[in-house]
CSV table of C-alpha atoms and ligand atoms in Angstrom, one decimal:
chain,number,residue,atom,x,y,z
R,1,MET,CA,111.7,158.5,165.4
R,2,GLU,CA,108.5,160.4,165.8
R,3,SER,CA,109.1,164.1,165.6
R,4,ILE,CA,107.9,166.5,168.2
R,5,HIS,CA,105.8,169.5,167.3
R,6,ALA,CA,105.0,172.8,168.9
R,7,ILE,CA,101.9,172.6,171.1
R,8,LYS,CA,98.6,173.4,169.4
R,9,GLY,CA,97.8,177.1,169.8
R,10,THR,CA,101.4,178.1,170.1
R,11,ILE,CA,103.5,179.8,167.4
R,12,ASP,CA,107.2,179.9,166.6
R,13,THR,CA,108.3,183.4,165.5
R,14,LEU,CA,111.0,183.0,162.8
R,15,PRO,CA,113.6,185.3,161.4
R,16,GLY,CA,111.8,187.5,158.8
R,17,GLU,CA,108.8,187.7,161.1
R,18,ILE,CA,110.5,188.9,164.3
R,19,GLU,CA,111.2,192.3,162.8
R,20,ARG,CA,107.5,193.3,163.1
R,21,TRP,CA,107.7,192.3,166.8
R,22,HIS,CA,110.7,194.4,167.3
R,23,ALA,CA,108.9,197.3,165.6
R,24,ILE,CA,106.0,197.0,168.0
R,25,GLU,CA,108.3,196.6,171.0
R,26,MET,CA,110.3,199.7,170.1
R,27,THR,CA,107.2,201.7,169.5
R,28,VAL,CA,105.7,200.6,172.8
R,29,ARG,CA,108.9,201.6,174.6
R,30,LYS,CA,109.1,205.0,172.8
R,31,TRP,CA,105.5,206.0,173.5
R,32,THR,CA,105.3,204.7,177.1
R,33,GLY,CA,108.5,206.6,177.7
R,34,LEU,CA,107.1,209.8,176.2
R,35,PHE,CA,104.0,209.4,178.4
R,36,GLY,CA,106.1,208.9,181.5
R,37,TYR,CA,105.0,205.2,182.2
R,38,SER,CA,107.4,202.7,183.9
R,39,GLU,CA,107.8,199.1,182.9
R,40,ILE,CA,106.8,196.3,185.3
R,41,ARG,CA,107.4,192.6,184.9
R,42,THR,CA,105.5,190.0,186.8
R,43,PRO,CA,105.7,186.1,186.8
R,44,VAL,CA,103.9,184.1,184.2
R,45,PHE,CA,102.3,182.0,186.8
R,46,GLU,CA,100.3,183.0,189.9
R,47,ASP,CA,98.1,181.7,192.6
R,48,THR,CA,94.9,180.6,190.9
R,49,ARG,CA,92.8,182.6,193.4
R,50,LEU,CA,94.2,185.8,192.0
R,51,PHE,CA,92.4,185.3,188.7
R,52,GLU,CA,89.3,183.8,190.2
R,53,ARG,CA,88.8,186.9,192.4
R,54,SER,CA,89.6,189.5,189.8
R,55,ILE,CA,88.4,188.3,186.4
R,56,GLY,CA,85.4,186.6,188.0
R,57,GLU,CA,84.3,183.0,188.5
R,58,ASP,CA,81.5,183.4,185.9
R,59,SER,CA,83.7,184.7,183.1
R,60,ASP,CA,84.7,182.4,180.2
R,61,ILE,CA,88.3,182.9,181.1
R,62,VAL,CA,88.1,181.6,184.6
R,63,GLY,CA,85.4,179.0,183.9
R,64,LYS,CA,86.8,177.4,180.8
R,65,GLU,CA,90.1,178.8,179.6
R,66,MET,CA,92.7,178.8,182.3
R,67,TYR,CA,95.8,176.6,182.4
R,68,THR,CA,95.6,175.5,186.0
R,69,PHE,CA,97.6,172.8,187.7
R,70,THR,CA,98.6,171.7,191.2
R,71,ASP,CA,102.4,172.0,191.8
R,72,MET,CA,104.4,169.6,193.9
R,73,GLY,CA,103.6,171.6,197.0
R,74,GLY,CA,99.9,171.1,196.4
R,75,ARG,CA,99.3,174.7,195.4
R,76,ARG,CA,96.9,175.7,192.7
R,77,ILE,CA,98.8,177.5,190.1
R,78,THR,CA,97.6,179.2,186.9
R,79,LEU,CA,99.5,180.5,183.8
R,80,ARG,CA,98.4,184.1,183.6
R,81,PRO,CA,95.5,184.6,181.2
R,82,GLU,CA,96.0,188.4,181.3
R,83,GLY,CA,98.2,191.0,183.0
R,84,THR,CA,96.0,193.3,185.0
R,85,ALA,CA,95.5,191.0,188.0
R,86,SER,CA,99.2,190.4,188.3
R,87,VAL,CA,100.1,194.1,188.1
R,88,VAL,CA,97.6,194.9,190.8
R,89,ARG,CA,98.9,192.1,193.0
R,90,ALA,CA,102.4,193.3,192.5
R,91,PHE,CA,101.3,196.9,193.2
R,92,ILE,CA,99.8,195.9,196.5
R,93,GLU,CA,102.6,193.5,197.5
R,94,HIS,CA,105.3,196.1,197.0
R,95,SER,CA,103.2,199.1,198.3
R,96,LEU,CA,103.8,201.0,195.1
R,97,ASP,CA,101.3,203.6,196.3
R,98,GLN,CA,104.2,204.8,198.6
R,99,ARG,CA,106.1,205.9,195.5
R,100,GLY,CA,103.4,208.5,194.7
R,101,LEU,CA,100.1,208.3,192.8
R,102,PRO,CA,99.1,207.6,190.2
R,103,GLN,CA,101.5,204.9,189.3
R,104,SER,CA,101.6,204.6,185.5
R,105,LEU,CA,102.8,201.1,184.6
R,106,TRP,CA,103.3,199.2,181.4
R,107,TYR,CA,104.0,195.6,180.6
R,108,MET,CA,104.6,193.2,177.8
R,109,GLY,CA,104.7,189.4,177.7
R,110,PRO,CA,103.1,186.0,177.0
R,111,MET,CA,99.5,185.2,178.3
R,112,PHE,CA,97.8,181.8,178.2
R,113,ARG,CA,94.2,180.9,177.5
R,114,GLN,CA,92.9,177.5,176.5
R,115,GLU,CA,90.7,178.7,173.7
R,116,ARG,CA,90.0,176.9,170.3
R,117,PRO,CA,92.9,178.1,168.2
R,118,GLN,CA,92.1,179.9,165.0
R,119,LYS,CA,93.5,182.9,163.0
R,120,GLY,CA,94.3,185.6,165.6
R,121,ARG,CA,93.5,183.3,168.5
R,122,GLN,CA,96.2,181.3,170.2
R,123,ARG,CA,96.6,179.5,173.5
R,124,GLN,CA,99.9,181.3,174.1
R,125,PHE,CA,99.6,184.9,172.9
R,126,HIS,CA,101.3,188.1,173.8
R,127,GLN,CA,100.0,191.4,175.1
R,128,PHE,CA,101.4,194.8,175.9
R,129,GLY,CA,99.3,196.9,178.2
R,130,VAL,CA,99.2,199.7,180.7
R,131,GLU,CA,97.7,200.1,184.1
R,132,VAL,CA,97.4,203.5,185.8
R,133,ILE,CA,96.7,202.9,189.5
R,134,GLY,CA,95.6,205.7,191.9
R,135,GLY,CA,94.1,208.3,189.6
R,136,LYS,CA,90.4,209.1,189.1
R,137,SER,CA,90.5,211.8,186.5
R,138,GLU,CA,88.8,211.2,183.1
R,139,LEU,CA,91.9,212.6,181.6
R,140,LEU,CA,93.6,209.4,182.5
R,141,ASP,CA,90.8,207.3,180.9
R,142,VAL,CA,91.6,209.2,177.7
R,143,GLU,CA,95.3,209.2,178.2
R,144,VAL,CA,95.5,205.4,178.1
R,145,MET,CA,93.5,205.3,175.0
R,146,GLU,CA,95.6,208.0,173.4
R,147,LEU,CA,98.8,206.2,174.3
R,148,PHE,CA,97.5,203.1,172.5
R,149,ASP,CA,96.4,205.3,169.6
R,150,ARG,CA,99.9,206.8,169.2
R,151,ILE,CA,101.5,203.4,169.2
R,152,ALA,CA,99.0,202.0,166.6
R,153,CYS,CA,99.3,205.1,164.4
R,154,ASP,CA,103.2,204.9,164.4
R,155,LEU,CA,102.8,201.2,163.4
R,156,GLY,CA,100.8,202.2,160.3
R,157,ILE,CA,97.4,201.1,161.6
R,158,THR,CA,94.8,203.2,159.8
R,159,GLY,CA,91.0,203.2,160.3
R,160,ARG,CA,91.4,203.4,164.1
R,161,GLU,CA,88.1,203.7,165.9
R,162,TYR,CA,87.2,202.8,169.5
R,163,ALA,CA,83.9,201.2,170.6
R,164,VAL,CA,83.1,202.7,174.0
R,165,ASN,CA,80.5,202.1,176.7
R,166,TYR,CA,80.2,203.0,180.4
R,167,LEU,CA,79.4,200.4,183.0
R,168,GLY,CA,79.2,202.6,186.0
R,169,GLY,CA,79.7,202.2,189.7
R,170,ALA,CA,77.9,200.0,192.2
R,171,GLU,CA,74.8,202.2,192.3
R,172,SER,CA,74.3,202.3,188.5
R,173,ARG,CA,75.0,198.7,188.0
R,174,GLU,CA,72.6,197.6,190.7
R,175,ARG,CA,69.8,199.6,189.0
R,176,TYR,CA,70.6,198.1,185.6
R,177,ARG,CA,70.9,194.6,187.1
R,178,THR,CA,67.3,194.6,188.3
R,179,ILE,CA,66.0,195.7,184.9
R,180,LEU,CA,68.3,193.3,183.1
R,181,VAL,CA,67.2,190.3,185.2
R,182,GLU,CA,63.5,191.1,184.4
R,183,PHE,CA,64.4,191.1,180.7
R,184,LEU,CA,66.4,187.8,181.0
R,185,ASP,CA,63.6,186.1,183.0
R,186,ALA,CA,61.2,186.8,180.1
R,187,ILE,CA,63.5,185.0,177.6
R,188,GLU,CA,64.9,182.4,180.0
R,189,SER,CA,64.1,179.3,178.0
R,190,ALA,CA,66.1,180.7,175.0
R,191,LEU,CA,69.2,181.2,177.1
R,192,CYS,CA,72.1,178.6,177.0
R,193,PRO,CA,72.5,176.6,180.3
R,194,ASP,CA,75.5,178.8,181.4
R,195,CYS,CA,73.5,182.0,180.9
R,196,GLN,CA,70.5,180.5,182.7
R,197,ARG,CA,72.8,180.3,185.7
R,198,ARG,CA,74.6,183.6,185.1
R,199,ARG,CA,71.2,185.3,184.9
R,200,ARG,CA,71.2,185.0,188.7
R,201,THR,CA,74.8,185.1,189.6
R,202,ASN,CA,76.2,187.7,187.2
R,203,PRO,CA,73.6,188.9,184.7
R,204,LEU,CA,76.0,191.3,182.9
R,205,ARG,CA,78.0,188.3,181.7
R,206,VAL,CA,75.0,187.2,179.7
R,207,LEU,CA,75.5,190.2,177.4
R,208,ASP,CA,79.0,188.8,176.5
R,209,CYS,CA,77.8,185.2,175.7
R,210,LYS,CA,79.3,183.8,172.5
R,211,VAL,CA,76.8,180.9,172.1
R,212,PRO,CA,75.0,181.9,168.8
R,213,GLY,CA,71.3,181.0,169.7
R,214,CYS,CA,71.7,182.6,173.2
R,215,ARG,CA,73.3,185.7,171.7
R,216,GLU,CA,70.5,186.0,169.2
R,217,ALA,CA,67.8,185.7,171.9
R,218,VAL,CA,69.5,188.4,174.0
R,219,HIS,CA,70.6,190.9,171.4
R,220,GLY,CA,68.1,190.1,168.6
R,221,SER,CA,64.9,191.2,170.3
R,222,GLY,CA,65.6,194.9,170.1
R,223,ASN,CA,64.3,195.2,173.7
R,224,LEU,CA,67.5,194.6,175.6
R,225,PRO,CA,67.8,197.5,178.1
R,226,LYS,CA,70.9,199.8,177.7
R,227,ILE,CA,73.2,200.3,180.7
R,228,VAL,CA,73.7,204.0,179.8
R,229,GLU,CA,70.0,204.6,180.6
R,230,TYR,CA,70.4,203.5,184.2
R,231,LEU,CA,73.6,205.4,185.0
R,232,SER,CA,73.7,207.7,188.0
R,233,ARG,CA,74.1,211.4,187.5
R,234,ASP,CA,77.8,211.3,188.4
R,235,ASP,CA,78.5,208.4,186.1
R,236,LEU,CA,76.6,210.0,183.2
R,237,ALA,CA,78.6,213.3,183.7
R,238,SER,CA,81.9,211.3,183.8
R,239,TYR,CA,81.0,209.5,180.6
R,240,GLY,CA,80.1,212.8,178.9
R,241,ARG,CA,83.4,214.3,180.0
R,242,ILE,CA,85.4,211.3,178.6
R,243,LYS,CA,83.6,211.6,175.2
R,244,ASP,CA,84.3,215.4,175.1
R,245,ILE,CA,88.0,214.9,175.8
R,246,LEU,CA,88.2,212.1,173.2
R,247,GLY,CA,86.5,214.4,170.7
R,248,SER,CA,88.8,217.3,171.4
R,249,ASN,CA,91.9,215.1,171.1
R,250,GLY,CA,90.7,213.7,167.7
R,251,ILE,CA,90.3,210.1,168.9
R,252,ALA,CA,87.5,208.6,166.8
R,253,PHE,CA,84.9,206.5,168.8
R,254,ARG,CA,81.5,205.0,168.5
R,255,GLU,CA,79.2,204.2,171.3
R,256,ASP,CA,78.3,200.5,171.7
R,257,PRO,CA,75.6,200.3,174.5
R,258,PHE,CA,76.1,196.6,174.9
R,259,LEU,CA,79.9,196.4,175.2
R,260,VAL,CA,80.6,194.8,178.6
R,261,ARG,CA,83.9,193.0,178.0
R,262,GLY,CA,84.8,189.5,179.2
R,263,LEU,CA,86.2,190.4,182.6
R,264,ASP,CA,84.3,191.3,185.7
R,265,TYR,CA,86.4,194.1,187.2
R,266,TYR,CA,85.2,197.1,185.1
R,267,THR,CA,83.4,199.9,186.9
R,268,GLY,CA,83.4,202.8,184.4
R,269,ILE,CA,84.4,203.4,180.8
R,270,VAL,CA,85.1,200.3,178.8
R,271,PHE,CA,86.5,200.3,175.3
R,272,GLU,CA,87.8,198.1,172.5
R,273,MET,CA,89.3,198.6,169.1
R,274,HIS,CA,88.3,196.3,166.3
R,275,LEU,CA,90.0,196.2,163.0
R,276,LYS,CA,88.6,195.1,159.6
R,277,GLY,CA,90.3,192.1,157.9
R,278,LEU,CA,91.0,190.1,161.0
R,279,GLY,CA,88.0,187.8,160.7
R,280,ALA,CA,86.1,186.7,163.8
R,281,GLN,CA,89.0,187.8,166.1
R,282,SER,CA,88.8,191.5,165.3
R,283,ALA,CA,89.4,192.9,168.8
R,284,VAL,CA,93.0,194.2,168.8
R,285,MET,CA,92.8,195.9,172.2
R,286,GLY,CA,90.5,196.3,175.1
R,287,GLY,CA,90.4,198.0,178.4
R,288,GLY,CA,88.6,200.2,180.9
R,289,ARG,CA,88.3,201.6,184.4
R,290,TYR,CA,88.3,199.3,187.4
R,291,ASP,CA,88.0,201.3,190.5
R,292,ALA,CA,87.2,198.5,193.0
R,293,LEU,CA,89.8,195.9,192.1
R,294,VAL,CA,92.8,197.1,194.1
R,295,GLY,CA,90.6,197.2,197.2
R,296,GLU,CA,89.0,193.9,196.5
R,297,LEU,CA,92.5,192.2,196.2
R,298,GLY,CA,93.4,193.5,199.6
R,299,GLY,CA,95.1,196.8,198.7
R,300,PRO,CA,94.2,200.4,199.5
R,301,ASP,CA,90.9,201.7,198.0
R,302,LEU,CA,92.4,203.1,194.8
R,303,PRO,CA,90.8,203.7,191.3
R,304,ALA,CA,92.6,202.4,188.2
R,305,VAL,CA,92.3,202.3,184.4
R,306,GLY,CA,94.2,200.4,181.7
R,307,PHE,CA,94.2,198.5,178.5
R,308,ALA,CA,95.9,195.5,176.8
R,309,CYS,CA,96.6,194.9,173.2
R,310,GLY,CA,97.0,191.5,171.5
R,311,MET,CA,100.3,191.6,169.7
R,312,GLU,CA,99.6,188.8,167.3
R,313,ARG,CA,96.4,190.5,166.2
R,314,LEU,CA,98.3,193.8,165.8
R,315,ILE,CA,100.8,192.0,163.6
R,316,LEU,CA,98.0,190.5,161.5
R,317,ALA,CA,96.6,194.0,161.0
R,318,MET,CA,100.1,195.4,160.1
R,319,GLU,CA,100.5,192.6,157.5
R,320,ASN,CA,97.1,193.3,156.1
R,321,LEU,CA,97.9,197.0,155.8
R,322,GLY,CA,101.4,196.3,154.5
R,323,SER,CA,102.9,198.5,157.2
R,324,ALA,CA,106.3,198.4,158.9
R,325,SER,CA,108.7,196.6,156.6
R,326,ALA,CA,109.8,193.2,157.5
R,327,GLY,CA,113.5,193.4,158.4
R,328,ASN,CA,116.1,195.6,156.9
R,329,GLY,CA,118.9,193.0,157.0
R,330,VAL,CA,122.5,193.6,157.9
R,331,ASP,CA,124.5,196.6,156.8
R,332,VAL,CA,127.6,194.6,155.6
R,333,PHE,CA,128.5,191.1,154.4
R,334,VAL,CA,132.1,190.2,154.3
R,335,VAL,CA,133.1,187.6,151.7
R,336,SER,CA,135.9,185.2,152.6
R,337,SER,CA,137.7,184.8,149.3
R,338,PRO,CA,138.8,181.2,148.9
R,339,GLU,CA,141.9,182.2,147.0
R,340,PHE,CA,143.5,183.6,150.2
R,341,THR,CA,144.8,181.5,153.1
R,342,ASN,CA,143.0,182.1,156.4
R,343,ALA,CA,140.3,183.8,154.4
R,344,ALA,CA,137.6,183.2,157.0
R,345,ASP,CA,139.8,184.7,159.8
R,346,ALA,CA,140.4,187.8,157.7
R,347,ALA,CA,136.6,188.1,157.0
R,348,TYR,CA,135.8,187.6,160.6
R,349,ALA,CA,138.3,190.3,161.6
R,350,LEU,CA,136.8,192.8,159.1
R,351,ALA,CA,133.2,192.0,160.3
R,352,ARG,CA,134.3,192.5,163.8
R,353,GLU,CA,135.7,196.0,163.1
R,354,VAL,CA,132.4,196.9,161.4
R,355,ARG,CA,130.4,195.5,164.4
R,356,LEU,CA,132.5,197.3,167.0
R,357,ALA,CA,131.9,200.6,165.1
R,358,GLY,CA,128.1,200.1,165.6
R,359,PHE,CA,127.0,198.6,162.2
R,360,SER,CA,125.7,195.1,161.7
R,361,ALA,CA,127.8,192.6,159.8
R,362,ALA,CA,127.7,189.0,158.7
R,363,PHE,CA,130.5,186.9,157.1
R,364,ASP,CA,131.0,183.5,155.6
R,365,SER,CA,132.7,180.9,157.8
R,366,GLN,CA,131.8,177.8,155.7
R,367,GLY,CA,134.3,178.1,152.9
R,368,LYS,CA,131.6,178.5,150.3
R,369,SER,CA,132.2,179.6,146.7
R,370,VAL,CA,132.2,183.3,146.1
R,371,LYS,CA,129.0,182.8,144.0
R,372,ALA,CA,127.3,181.1,146.9
R,373,GLN,CA,128.5,183.8,149.3
R,374,MET,CA,127.0,186.5,147.0
R,375,ARG,CA,123.7,184.6,147.2
R,376,ALA,CA,123.9,184.6,151.0
R,377,ALA,CA,124.8,188.3,151.0
R,378,SER,CA,121.7,189.2,149.0
R,379,ARG,CA,119.5,187.0,151.3
R,380,SER,CA,121.0,188.8,154.3
R,381,GLY,CA,119.8,192.1,152.8
R,382,ALA,CA,123.4,193.5,153.1
R,383,LYS,CA,123.8,197.1,151.7
R,384,TYR,CA,127.6,196.6,151.2
R,385,VAL,CA,129.7,193.5,150.4
R,386,LEU,CA,133.4,193.6,151.3
R,387,PHE,CA,136.0,191.5,149.5
R,388,PRO,CA,139.3,191.4,151.5
R,389,CYS,CA,142.4,191.8,149.4
R,390,GLY,CA,144.9,189.3,150.9
R,391,THR,CA,147.6,191.0,152.9
R,392,THR,CA,146.8,194.7,152.3
R,393,ASP,CA,144.6,196.7,154.7
R,394,ALA,CA,142.4,197.8,151.8
R,395,PHE,CA,139.4,195.8,150.5
R,396,GLU,CA,136.9,196.0,147.7
R,397,VAL,CA,133.5,197.5,148.6
R,398,LYS,CA,130.5,196.6,146.5
R,399,ASP,CA,127.5,198.9,146.9
R,400,MET,CA,124.6,196.5,146.4
R,401,ALA,CA,122.0,199.2,145.5
R,402,ALA,CA,124.3,201.2,143.1
R,403,SER,CA,126.1,198.0,141.9
R,404,ASP,CA,129.5,199.9,141.8
R,405,GLN,CA,132.7,198.7,143.4
R,406,LYS,CA,135.7,200.6,144.8
R,407,THR,CA,138.8,200.0,146.9
R,408,MET,CA,138.7,201.5,150.4
R,409,ASN,CA,140.4,201.1,153.8
R,410,MET,CA,138.4,200.6,157.0
R,411,ASP,CA,138.6,204.2,158.2
R,412,ALA,CA,137.2,205.5,154.9
R,413,PHE,CA,134.6,202.8,154.8
R,414,LEU,CA,133.3,203.5,158.3
R,415,ALA,CA,133.2,207.2,157.7
R,416,MET,CA,131.0,206.5,154.6
R,417,LEU,CA,128.7,204.3,156.6
R,418,LYS,CA,128.3,206.9,159.3
R,419,GLU,CA,127.6,209.6,156.8
R,420,LYS,CA,124.9,207.6,155.1
R,421,SER,CA,123.3,206.3,158.3
B,501,HAM,P1,91.1,191.2,176.9
B,501,HAM,O1,90.1,191.9,176.1
B,501,HAM,O2,90.8,189.9,177.5
B,501,HAM,O3,91.5,192.3,178.1
B,501,HAM,O4,92.5,191.0,176.1
B,501,HAM,C1,93.1,192.1,175.4
B,501,HAM,C2,93.5,191.7,174.0
B,501,HAM,O5,94.3,190.5,174.1
B,501,HAM,C3,92.3,191.4,173.1
B,501,HAM,O6,91.7,192.5,172.5
B,501,HAM,C4,93.0,190.5,172.1
B,501,HAM,O7,93.7,191.4,171.1
B,501,HAM,C5,94.1,189.8,172.8
B,501,HAM,N1,93.7,188.4,173.1
B,501,HAM,C6,93.0,187.9,174.1
B,501,HAM,N2,92.9,186.6,174.0
B,501,HAM,C7,93.6,186.2,172.9
B,501,HAM,C8,94.0,184.9,172.3
B,501,HAM,N3,93.5,183.8,172.8
B,501,HAM,N4,94.8,185.0,171.2
B,501,HAM,C9,95.3,186.1,170.7
B,501,HAM,N5,95.0,187.3,171.3
B,501,HAM,C10,94.2,187.4,172.4
B,501,HAM,C11,92.5,192.0,179.0
B,501,HAM,O8,93.3,191.1,179.0
B,501,HAM,C12,92.5,193.1,180.1
B,501,HAM,N6,93.6,192.7,181.1
B,501,HAM,C13,92.7,194.5,179.5
B,501,HAM,C14,92.8,195.5,180.6
B,501,HAM,C15,93.9,196.1,181.1
B,501,HAM,N7,91.8,196.1,181.2
B,501,HAM,C16,92.2,197.0,182.0
B,501,HAM,N8,93.5,197.0,182.0
């Protein structure tokens, strides 16, 4: 019979690989807790209009990459391509502003984009991210970056540097838009068909075009106007303050005057972190301020800022850097000695006592030879192997690192495990 495979662009995470995921998940929980953020979980599918309205009709995500279908009730449904829109929808739907502002929220889970799969780019991938809704201070812009930085640092990611740019509010963007359209008109024939259209509908998107010839025409001339030169006084002051706070907190950044990001909702600082060694898909995280989105989605007029990190890319970076060991294995493996009757039951009973005392334990239930069980014990990474001694309460304990062996009872053995843990 023909075998069935995982869908292109999706990944199975196997034992031996899952430990790095756990390391990330634990570190995210630790630092979001220390920063006082609360977790929010939203559905993986939403009304398609949510993403059209927030990410923007002219973006690659909405235009080309969404998994959209019509359900049996005739509704247009989309598998979420990112988390921000859903968090904002949930914030509005449940009036979270009534719980006090700002609301500092974090999330983690699968996202879906129909992109061409390659290293670091899947169709189902995972993000963790944060959204701080209802706070305007530049301290919050830096706080979300620092929160990510703490997580990445704990996970052994070295060489962290953030690319930053400032897109500005409506007034700044309108001024820049006029100048940018003039520039794009002059090179119109060199633009790809999508960007010829976007030039009128959403010219900032042209800066983010991935089509090589088009990108070269826009970025290669050296004349592309910079957003920062058209910022209002207030926006410029805000950008300056963010850079000062980043500097005084030791967060390394470099200004990228053409960083616009692939989503339409940004209105202030935008930032990304790229890491070497990840090939073409080097962006590990990205985010920024989006002060108009909550209002645009029908909520109160509240400012917001956030980021999301691609977990598969973070794992690739951890692997490259050799950080966060892959799996420590179990604490204890209990051998079921074939020479005794009911050996597996005795092994299970011992493993159970170890487990209930708070240590991990595996045992053999298959009646394998002692030699085969010892191979399984080493594969499991067990620090101690126990050999039950028939009818007595005592058992032999082999310390796998020290290679010595002694007779102990359960109380003494657990006391030793506790002392060494
Ligand atoms: P984004 O830049 O579209 O931003 O995605 C954030 C991160 O998700 C990227 O830097 C990348 O690491 C990862 N990512 C995106 N697409 C893929 C893919 N196909 N395969 C693997 N990883 C991928 C957002 O999603 C915004 N919601 C961030 C944000 C939050 N802005 C404000 N708040």
